[in-house]
PDB file of C-alpha atoms and ligand atoms in Angstrom:
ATOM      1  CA  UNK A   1     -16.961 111.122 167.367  1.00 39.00           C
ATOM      2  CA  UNK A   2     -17.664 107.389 167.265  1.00 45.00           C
ATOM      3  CA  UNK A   3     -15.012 105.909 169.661  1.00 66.00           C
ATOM      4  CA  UNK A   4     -16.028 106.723 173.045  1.00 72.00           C
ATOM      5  CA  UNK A   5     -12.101 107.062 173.736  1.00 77.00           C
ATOM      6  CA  UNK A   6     -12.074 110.114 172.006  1.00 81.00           C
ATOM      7  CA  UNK A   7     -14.411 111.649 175.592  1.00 85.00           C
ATOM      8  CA  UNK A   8     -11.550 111.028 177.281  1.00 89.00           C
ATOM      9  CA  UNK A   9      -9.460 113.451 175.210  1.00 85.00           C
ATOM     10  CA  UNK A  10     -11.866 116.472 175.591  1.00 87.00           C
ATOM     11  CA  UNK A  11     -10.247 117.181 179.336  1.00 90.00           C
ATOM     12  CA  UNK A  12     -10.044 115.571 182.648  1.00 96.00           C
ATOM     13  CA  UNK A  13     -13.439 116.253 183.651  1.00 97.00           C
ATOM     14  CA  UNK A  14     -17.045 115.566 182.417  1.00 97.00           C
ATOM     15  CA  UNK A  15     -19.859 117.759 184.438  1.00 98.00           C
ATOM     16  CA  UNK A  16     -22.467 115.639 185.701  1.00 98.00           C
ATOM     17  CA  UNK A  17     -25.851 118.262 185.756  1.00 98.00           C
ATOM     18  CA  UNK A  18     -29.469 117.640 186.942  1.00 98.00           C
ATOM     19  CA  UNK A  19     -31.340 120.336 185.246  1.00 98.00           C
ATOM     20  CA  UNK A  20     -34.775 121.211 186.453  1.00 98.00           C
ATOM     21  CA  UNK A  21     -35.312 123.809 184.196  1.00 98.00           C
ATOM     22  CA  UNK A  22     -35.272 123.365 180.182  1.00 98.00           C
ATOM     23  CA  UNK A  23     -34.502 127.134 179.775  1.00 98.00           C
ATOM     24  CA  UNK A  24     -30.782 126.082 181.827  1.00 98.00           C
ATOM     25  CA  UNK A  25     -29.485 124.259 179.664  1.00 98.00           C
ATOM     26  CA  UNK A  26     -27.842 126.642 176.489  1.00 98.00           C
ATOM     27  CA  UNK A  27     -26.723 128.895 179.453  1.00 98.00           C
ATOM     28  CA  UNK A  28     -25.275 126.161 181.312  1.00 98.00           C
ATOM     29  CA  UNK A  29     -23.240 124.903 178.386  1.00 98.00           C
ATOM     30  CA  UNK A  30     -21.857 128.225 177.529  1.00 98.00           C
ATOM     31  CA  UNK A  31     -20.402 129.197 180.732  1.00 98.00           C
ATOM     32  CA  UNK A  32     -18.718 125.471 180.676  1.00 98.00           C
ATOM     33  CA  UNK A  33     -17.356 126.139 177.101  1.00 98.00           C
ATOM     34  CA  UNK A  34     -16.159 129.314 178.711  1.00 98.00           C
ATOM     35  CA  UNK A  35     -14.401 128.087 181.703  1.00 98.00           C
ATOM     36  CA  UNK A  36     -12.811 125.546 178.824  1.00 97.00           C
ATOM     37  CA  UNK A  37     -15.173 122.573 179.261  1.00 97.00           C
ATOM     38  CA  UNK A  38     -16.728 121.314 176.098  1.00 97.00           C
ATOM     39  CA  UNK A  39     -18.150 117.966 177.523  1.00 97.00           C
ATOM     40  CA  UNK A  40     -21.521 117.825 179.257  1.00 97.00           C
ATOM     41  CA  UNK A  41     -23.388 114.882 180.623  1.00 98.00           C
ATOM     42  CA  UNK A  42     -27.409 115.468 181.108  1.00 98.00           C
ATOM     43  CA  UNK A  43     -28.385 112.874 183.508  1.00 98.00           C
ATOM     44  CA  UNK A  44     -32.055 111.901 182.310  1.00 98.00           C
ATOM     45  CA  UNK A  45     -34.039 111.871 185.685  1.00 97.00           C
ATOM     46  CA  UNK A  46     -35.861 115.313 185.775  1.00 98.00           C
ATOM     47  CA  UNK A  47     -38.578 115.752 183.142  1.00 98.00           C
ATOM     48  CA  UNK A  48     -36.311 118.926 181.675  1.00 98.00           C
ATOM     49  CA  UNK A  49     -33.684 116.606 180.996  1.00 98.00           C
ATOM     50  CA  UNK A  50     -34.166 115.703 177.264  1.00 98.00           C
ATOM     51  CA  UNK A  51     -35.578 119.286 176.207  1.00 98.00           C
ATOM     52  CA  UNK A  52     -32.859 120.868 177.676  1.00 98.00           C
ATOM     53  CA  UNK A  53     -29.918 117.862 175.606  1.00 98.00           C
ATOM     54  CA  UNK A  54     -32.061 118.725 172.377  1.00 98.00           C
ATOM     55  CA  UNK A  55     -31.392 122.798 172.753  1.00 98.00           C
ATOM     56  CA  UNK A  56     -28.047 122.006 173.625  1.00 98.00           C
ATOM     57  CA  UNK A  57     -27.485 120.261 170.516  1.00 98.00           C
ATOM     58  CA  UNK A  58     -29.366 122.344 168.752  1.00 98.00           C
ATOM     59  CA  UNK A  59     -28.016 125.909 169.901  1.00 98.00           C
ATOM     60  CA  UNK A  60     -24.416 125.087 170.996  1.00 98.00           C
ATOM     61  CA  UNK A  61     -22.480 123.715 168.357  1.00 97.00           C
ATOM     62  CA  UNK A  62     -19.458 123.714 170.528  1.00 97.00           C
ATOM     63  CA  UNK A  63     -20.352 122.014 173.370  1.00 98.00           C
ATOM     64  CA  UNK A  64     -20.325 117.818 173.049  1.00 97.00           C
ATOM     65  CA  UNK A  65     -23.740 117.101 174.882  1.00 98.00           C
ATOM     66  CA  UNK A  66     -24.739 113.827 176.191  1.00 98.00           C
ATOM     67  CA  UNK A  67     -27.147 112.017 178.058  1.00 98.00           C
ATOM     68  CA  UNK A  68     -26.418 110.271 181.497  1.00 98.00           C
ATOM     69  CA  UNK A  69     -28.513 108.219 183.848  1.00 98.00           C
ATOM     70  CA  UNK A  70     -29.909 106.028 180.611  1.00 98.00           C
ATOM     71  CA  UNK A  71     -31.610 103.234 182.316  1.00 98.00           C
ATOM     72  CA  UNK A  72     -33.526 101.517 179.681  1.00 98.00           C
ATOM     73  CA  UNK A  73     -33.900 101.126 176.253  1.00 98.00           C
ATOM     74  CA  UNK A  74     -36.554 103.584 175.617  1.00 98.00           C
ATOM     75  CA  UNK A  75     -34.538 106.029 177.299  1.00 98.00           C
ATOM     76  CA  UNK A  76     -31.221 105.641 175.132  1.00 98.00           C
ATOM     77  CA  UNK A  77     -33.717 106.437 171.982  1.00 98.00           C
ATOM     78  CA  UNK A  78     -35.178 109.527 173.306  1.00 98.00           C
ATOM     79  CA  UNK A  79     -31.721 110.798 174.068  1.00 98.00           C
ATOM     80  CA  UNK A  80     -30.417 109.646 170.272  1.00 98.00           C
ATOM     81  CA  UNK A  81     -33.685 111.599 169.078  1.00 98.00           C
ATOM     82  CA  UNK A  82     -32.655 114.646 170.862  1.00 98.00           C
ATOM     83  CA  UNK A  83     -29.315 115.004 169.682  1.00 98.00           C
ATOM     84  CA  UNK A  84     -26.977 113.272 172.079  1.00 98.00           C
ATOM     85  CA  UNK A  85     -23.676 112.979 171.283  1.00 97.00           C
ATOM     86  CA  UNK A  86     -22.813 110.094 173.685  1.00 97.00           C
ATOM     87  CA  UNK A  87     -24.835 108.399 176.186  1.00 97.00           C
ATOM     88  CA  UNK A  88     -23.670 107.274 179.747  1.00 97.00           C
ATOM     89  CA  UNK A  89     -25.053 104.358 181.939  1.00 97.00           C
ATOM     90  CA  UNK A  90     -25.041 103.998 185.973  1.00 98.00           C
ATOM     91  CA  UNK A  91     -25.374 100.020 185.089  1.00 98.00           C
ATOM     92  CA  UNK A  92     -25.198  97.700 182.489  1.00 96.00           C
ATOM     93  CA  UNK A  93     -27.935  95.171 181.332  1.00 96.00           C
ATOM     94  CA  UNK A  94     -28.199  93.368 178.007  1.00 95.00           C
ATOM     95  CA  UNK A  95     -31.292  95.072 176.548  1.00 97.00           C
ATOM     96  CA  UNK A  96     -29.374  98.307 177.275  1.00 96.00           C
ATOM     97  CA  UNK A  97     -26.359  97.807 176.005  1.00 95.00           C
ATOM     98  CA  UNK A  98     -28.368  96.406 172.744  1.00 96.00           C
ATOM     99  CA  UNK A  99     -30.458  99.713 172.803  1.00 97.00           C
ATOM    100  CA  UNK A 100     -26.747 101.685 172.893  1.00 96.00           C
ATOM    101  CA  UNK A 101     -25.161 100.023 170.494  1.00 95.00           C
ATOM    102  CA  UNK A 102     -28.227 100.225 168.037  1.00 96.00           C
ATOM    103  CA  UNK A 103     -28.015 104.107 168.530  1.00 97.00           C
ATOM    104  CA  UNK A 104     -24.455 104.216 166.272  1.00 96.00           C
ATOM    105  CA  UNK A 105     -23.575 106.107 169.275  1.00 96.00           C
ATOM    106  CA  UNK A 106     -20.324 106.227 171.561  1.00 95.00           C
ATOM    107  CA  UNK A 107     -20.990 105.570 175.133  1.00 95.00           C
ATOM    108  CA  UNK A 108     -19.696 104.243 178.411  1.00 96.00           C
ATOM    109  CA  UNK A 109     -21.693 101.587 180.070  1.00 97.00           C
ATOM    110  CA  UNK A 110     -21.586 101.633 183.927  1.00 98.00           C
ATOM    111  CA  UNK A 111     -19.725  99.026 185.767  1.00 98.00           C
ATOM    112  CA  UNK A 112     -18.724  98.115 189.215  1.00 98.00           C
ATOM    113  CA  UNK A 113     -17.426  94.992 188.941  1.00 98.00           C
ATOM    114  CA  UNK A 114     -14.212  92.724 187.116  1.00 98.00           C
ATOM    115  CA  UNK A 115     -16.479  90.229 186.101  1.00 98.00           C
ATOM    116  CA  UNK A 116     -18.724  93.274 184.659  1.00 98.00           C
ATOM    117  CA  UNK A 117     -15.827  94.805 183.079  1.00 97.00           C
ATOM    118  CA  UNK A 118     -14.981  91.618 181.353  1.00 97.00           C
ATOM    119  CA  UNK A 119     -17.919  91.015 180.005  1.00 96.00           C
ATOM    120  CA  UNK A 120     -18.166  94.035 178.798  1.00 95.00           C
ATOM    121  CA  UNK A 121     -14.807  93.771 177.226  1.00 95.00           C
ATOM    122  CA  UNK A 122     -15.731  90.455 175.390  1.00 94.00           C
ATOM    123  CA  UNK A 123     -17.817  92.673 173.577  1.00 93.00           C
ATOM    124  CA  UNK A 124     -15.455  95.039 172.409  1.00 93.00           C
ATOM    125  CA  UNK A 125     -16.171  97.729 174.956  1.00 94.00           C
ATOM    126  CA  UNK A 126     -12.944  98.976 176.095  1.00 94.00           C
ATOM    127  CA  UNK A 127     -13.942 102.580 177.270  1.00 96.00           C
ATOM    128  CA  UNK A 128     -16.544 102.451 180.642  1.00 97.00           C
ATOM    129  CA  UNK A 129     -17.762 104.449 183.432  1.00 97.00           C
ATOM    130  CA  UNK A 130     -17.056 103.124 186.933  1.00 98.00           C
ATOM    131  CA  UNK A 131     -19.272 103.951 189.250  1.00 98.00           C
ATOM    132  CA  UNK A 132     -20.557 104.305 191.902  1.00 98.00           C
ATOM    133  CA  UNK A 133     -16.642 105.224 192.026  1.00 98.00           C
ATOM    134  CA  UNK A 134     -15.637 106.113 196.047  1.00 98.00           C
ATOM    135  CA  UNK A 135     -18.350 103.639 196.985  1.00 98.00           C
ATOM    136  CA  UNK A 136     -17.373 100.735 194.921  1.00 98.00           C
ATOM    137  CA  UNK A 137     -13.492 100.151 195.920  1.00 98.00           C
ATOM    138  CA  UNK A 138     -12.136 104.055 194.299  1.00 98.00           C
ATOM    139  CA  UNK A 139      -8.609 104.392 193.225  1.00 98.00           C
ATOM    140  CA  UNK A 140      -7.526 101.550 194.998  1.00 98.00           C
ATOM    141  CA  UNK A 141     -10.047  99.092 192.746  1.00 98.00           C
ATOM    142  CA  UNK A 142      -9.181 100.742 189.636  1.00 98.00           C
ATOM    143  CA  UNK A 143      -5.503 100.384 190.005  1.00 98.00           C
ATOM    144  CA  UNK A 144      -6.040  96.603 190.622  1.00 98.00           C
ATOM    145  CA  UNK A 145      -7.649  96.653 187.722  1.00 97.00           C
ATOM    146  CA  UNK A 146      -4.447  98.134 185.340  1.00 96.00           C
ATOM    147  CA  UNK A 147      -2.373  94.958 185.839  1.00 96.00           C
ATOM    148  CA  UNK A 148      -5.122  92.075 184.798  1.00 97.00           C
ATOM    149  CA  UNK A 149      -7.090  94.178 182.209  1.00 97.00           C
ATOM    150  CA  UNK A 150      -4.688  96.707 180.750  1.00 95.00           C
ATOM    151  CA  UNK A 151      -6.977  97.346 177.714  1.00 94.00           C
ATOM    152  CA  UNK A 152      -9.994  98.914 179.280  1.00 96.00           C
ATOM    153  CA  UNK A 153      -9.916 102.722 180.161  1.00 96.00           C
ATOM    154  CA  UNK A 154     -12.120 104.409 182.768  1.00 97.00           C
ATOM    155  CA  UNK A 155     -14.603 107.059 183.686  1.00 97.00           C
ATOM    156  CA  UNK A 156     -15.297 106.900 187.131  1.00 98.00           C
ATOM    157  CA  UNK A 157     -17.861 109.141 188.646  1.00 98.00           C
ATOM    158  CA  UNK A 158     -19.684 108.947 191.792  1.00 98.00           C
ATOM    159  CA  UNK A 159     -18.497 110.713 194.945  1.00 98.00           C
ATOM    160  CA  UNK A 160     -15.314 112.375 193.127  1.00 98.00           C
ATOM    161  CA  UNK A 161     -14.562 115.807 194.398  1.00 97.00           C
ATOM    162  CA  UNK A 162     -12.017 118.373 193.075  1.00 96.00           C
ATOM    163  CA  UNK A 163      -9.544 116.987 196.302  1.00 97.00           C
ATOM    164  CA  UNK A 164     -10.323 113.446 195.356  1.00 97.00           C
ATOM    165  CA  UNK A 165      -9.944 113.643 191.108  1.00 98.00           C
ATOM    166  CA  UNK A 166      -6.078 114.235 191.225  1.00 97.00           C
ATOM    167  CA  UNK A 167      -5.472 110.825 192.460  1.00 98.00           C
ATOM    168  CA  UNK A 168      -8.050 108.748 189.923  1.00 98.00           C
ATOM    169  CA  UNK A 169      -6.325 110.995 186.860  1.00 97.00           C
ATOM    170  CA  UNK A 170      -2.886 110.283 188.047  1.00 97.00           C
ATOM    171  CA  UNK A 171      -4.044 106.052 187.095  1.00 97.00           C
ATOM    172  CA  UNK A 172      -3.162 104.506 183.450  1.00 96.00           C
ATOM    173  CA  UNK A 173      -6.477 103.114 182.903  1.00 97.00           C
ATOM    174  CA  UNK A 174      -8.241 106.209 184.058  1.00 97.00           C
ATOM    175  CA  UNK A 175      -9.198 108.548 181.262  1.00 96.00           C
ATOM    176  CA  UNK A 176     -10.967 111.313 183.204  1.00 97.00           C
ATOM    177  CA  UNK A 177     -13.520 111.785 185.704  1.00 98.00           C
ATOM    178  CA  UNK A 178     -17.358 112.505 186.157  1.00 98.00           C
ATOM    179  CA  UNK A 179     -19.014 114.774 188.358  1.00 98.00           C
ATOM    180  CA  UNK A 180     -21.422 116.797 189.599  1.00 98.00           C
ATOM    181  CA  UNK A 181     -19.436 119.501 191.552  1.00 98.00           C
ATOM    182  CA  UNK A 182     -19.123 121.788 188.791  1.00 97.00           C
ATOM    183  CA  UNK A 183     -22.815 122.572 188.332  1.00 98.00           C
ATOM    184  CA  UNK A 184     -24.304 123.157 192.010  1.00 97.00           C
ATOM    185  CA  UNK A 185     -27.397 123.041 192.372  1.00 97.00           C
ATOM    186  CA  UNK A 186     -28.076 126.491 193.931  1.00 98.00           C
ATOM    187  CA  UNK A 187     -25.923 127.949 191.284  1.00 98.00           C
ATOM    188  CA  UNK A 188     -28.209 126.505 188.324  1.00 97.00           C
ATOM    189  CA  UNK A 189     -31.389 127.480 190.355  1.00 97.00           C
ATOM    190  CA  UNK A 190     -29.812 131.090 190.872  1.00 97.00           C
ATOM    191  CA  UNK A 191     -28.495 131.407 187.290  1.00 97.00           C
ATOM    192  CA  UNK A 192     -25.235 132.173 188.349  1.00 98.00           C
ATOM    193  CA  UNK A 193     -23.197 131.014 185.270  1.00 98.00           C
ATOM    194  CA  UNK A 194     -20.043 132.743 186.243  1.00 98.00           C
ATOM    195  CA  UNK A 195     -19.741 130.265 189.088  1.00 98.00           C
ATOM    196  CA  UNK A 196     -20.387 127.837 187.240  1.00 98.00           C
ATOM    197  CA  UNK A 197     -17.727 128.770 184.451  1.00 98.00           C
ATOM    198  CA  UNK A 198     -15.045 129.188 187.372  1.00 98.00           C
ATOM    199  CA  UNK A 199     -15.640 125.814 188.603  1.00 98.00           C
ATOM    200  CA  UNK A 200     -15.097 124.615 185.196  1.00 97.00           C
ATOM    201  CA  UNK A 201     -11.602 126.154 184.653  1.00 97.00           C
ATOM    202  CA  UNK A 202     -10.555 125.268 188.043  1.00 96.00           C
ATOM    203  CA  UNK A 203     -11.210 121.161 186.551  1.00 96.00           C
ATOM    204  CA  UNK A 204      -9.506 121.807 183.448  1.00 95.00           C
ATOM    205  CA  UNK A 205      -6.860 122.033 185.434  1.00 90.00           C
ATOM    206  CA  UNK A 206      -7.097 119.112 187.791  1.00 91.00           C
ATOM    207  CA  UNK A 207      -4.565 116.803 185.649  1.00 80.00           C
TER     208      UNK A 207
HETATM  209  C1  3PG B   1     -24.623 110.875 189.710  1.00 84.90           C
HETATM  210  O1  3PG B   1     -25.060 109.773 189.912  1.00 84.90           O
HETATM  211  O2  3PG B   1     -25.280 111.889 189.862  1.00 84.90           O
HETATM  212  C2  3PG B   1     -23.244 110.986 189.194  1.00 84.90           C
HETATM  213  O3  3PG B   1     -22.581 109.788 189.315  1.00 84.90           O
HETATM  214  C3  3PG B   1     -22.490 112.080 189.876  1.00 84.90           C
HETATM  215  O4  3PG B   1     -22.187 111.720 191.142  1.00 84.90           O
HETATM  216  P1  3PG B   1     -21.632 112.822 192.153  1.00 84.90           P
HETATM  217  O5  3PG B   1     -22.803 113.727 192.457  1.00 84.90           O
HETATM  218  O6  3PG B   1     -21.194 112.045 193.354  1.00 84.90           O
HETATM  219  O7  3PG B   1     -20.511 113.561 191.467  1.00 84.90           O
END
């Protein structure tokens, strides 16, 4: 998978997960791939984060694991070292998006802004998370957005919930969503993976 399009044909949804607990994460994946959700973003900012990506990678073959919240340079290494498959970013700096692109990986760099967007464009970027989604403009922003720059597809993430996702995936230049409703945080702390796996066929769904 090198074009970071190609997320945005894995389903409408990628689960946004804070794990606290290494052990959490082969489970976690599993009952996703179950309820029909290959796609998983690890959002570096617990210290299990990168142990849990690597067994992931390591023990779910399946499953398409990446690493979100990558704030800095060092941080889009680790996650390469560990296995990612794609890395996500809240923000965009230069240093970062130098850091990404020396990875070989695919990934969508965070934006919240046109002039952002464009910039990111002139570099050949074309696929790029928007977020913070609801509190940066939502689906009316992004469908102002279709008519000027008609070649960049987005991820937005950031306040989405199962009622709100319907109307983001119903825009052209939307190519699915991110969020962290499908892995709760008292269902991870109470290992209840079949919760987990429901929530994750109810998204697949959500188109
Ligand atoms: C995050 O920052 O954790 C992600 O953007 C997910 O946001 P959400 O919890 O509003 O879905």
């Amino acid at each position: 998978m090198n074009d970071p399009q190609e997320l945005f044909d894995h389903g409408p949804v990628i689960p946004v997960v804070v794990l606290d607990e290494v052990g959490h994460g082969v489970p976690l994946a599993r009952a996703l791939l179950r309820g029909g959700i290959r796609v998983v973003e690890v959002t570096l900012r617990t210290p299990a984060a990168l142990g849990a990506l690597e067994r992931i990678a390591a023990e779910v073959p399946d499953a398409v694991v990446g690493a979100g919240t990558v704030t800095s340079p060092d941080l889009a290494q680790d996650a390469a070292k560990a296995g990612a498959a794609f890395l996500v970013t809240p923000g965009t700096t230069e240093s970062l998006l130098d850091a990404a692109e020396q990875t070989g990986l695919p990934f969508l760099p965070g934006v919240a802004t046109v002039s952002e967007a464009m910039r990111l464009a002139e570099r050949g970027v074309t696929a790029l998370k928007f977020f913070p989604a609801e509190a940066a403009g939502g689906v009316p922003f992004l469908r102002s957005l279709a008519g000027p720059l008609p070649g960049l597809r987005f991820c937005p993430t950031g306040g989405i919930t199962p009622a709100k996702a319907g109307a983001y995936l119903a825009l052209p230049n939307v190519g699915c969503v991110g969020g962290s409703w499908l892995t709760p945080q008292d269902a991870l702390a109470a290992g209840d993976w079949s919760r987990i796996e429901a929530l994750a066929r109810e998204a697949t769904s959500l188109r």
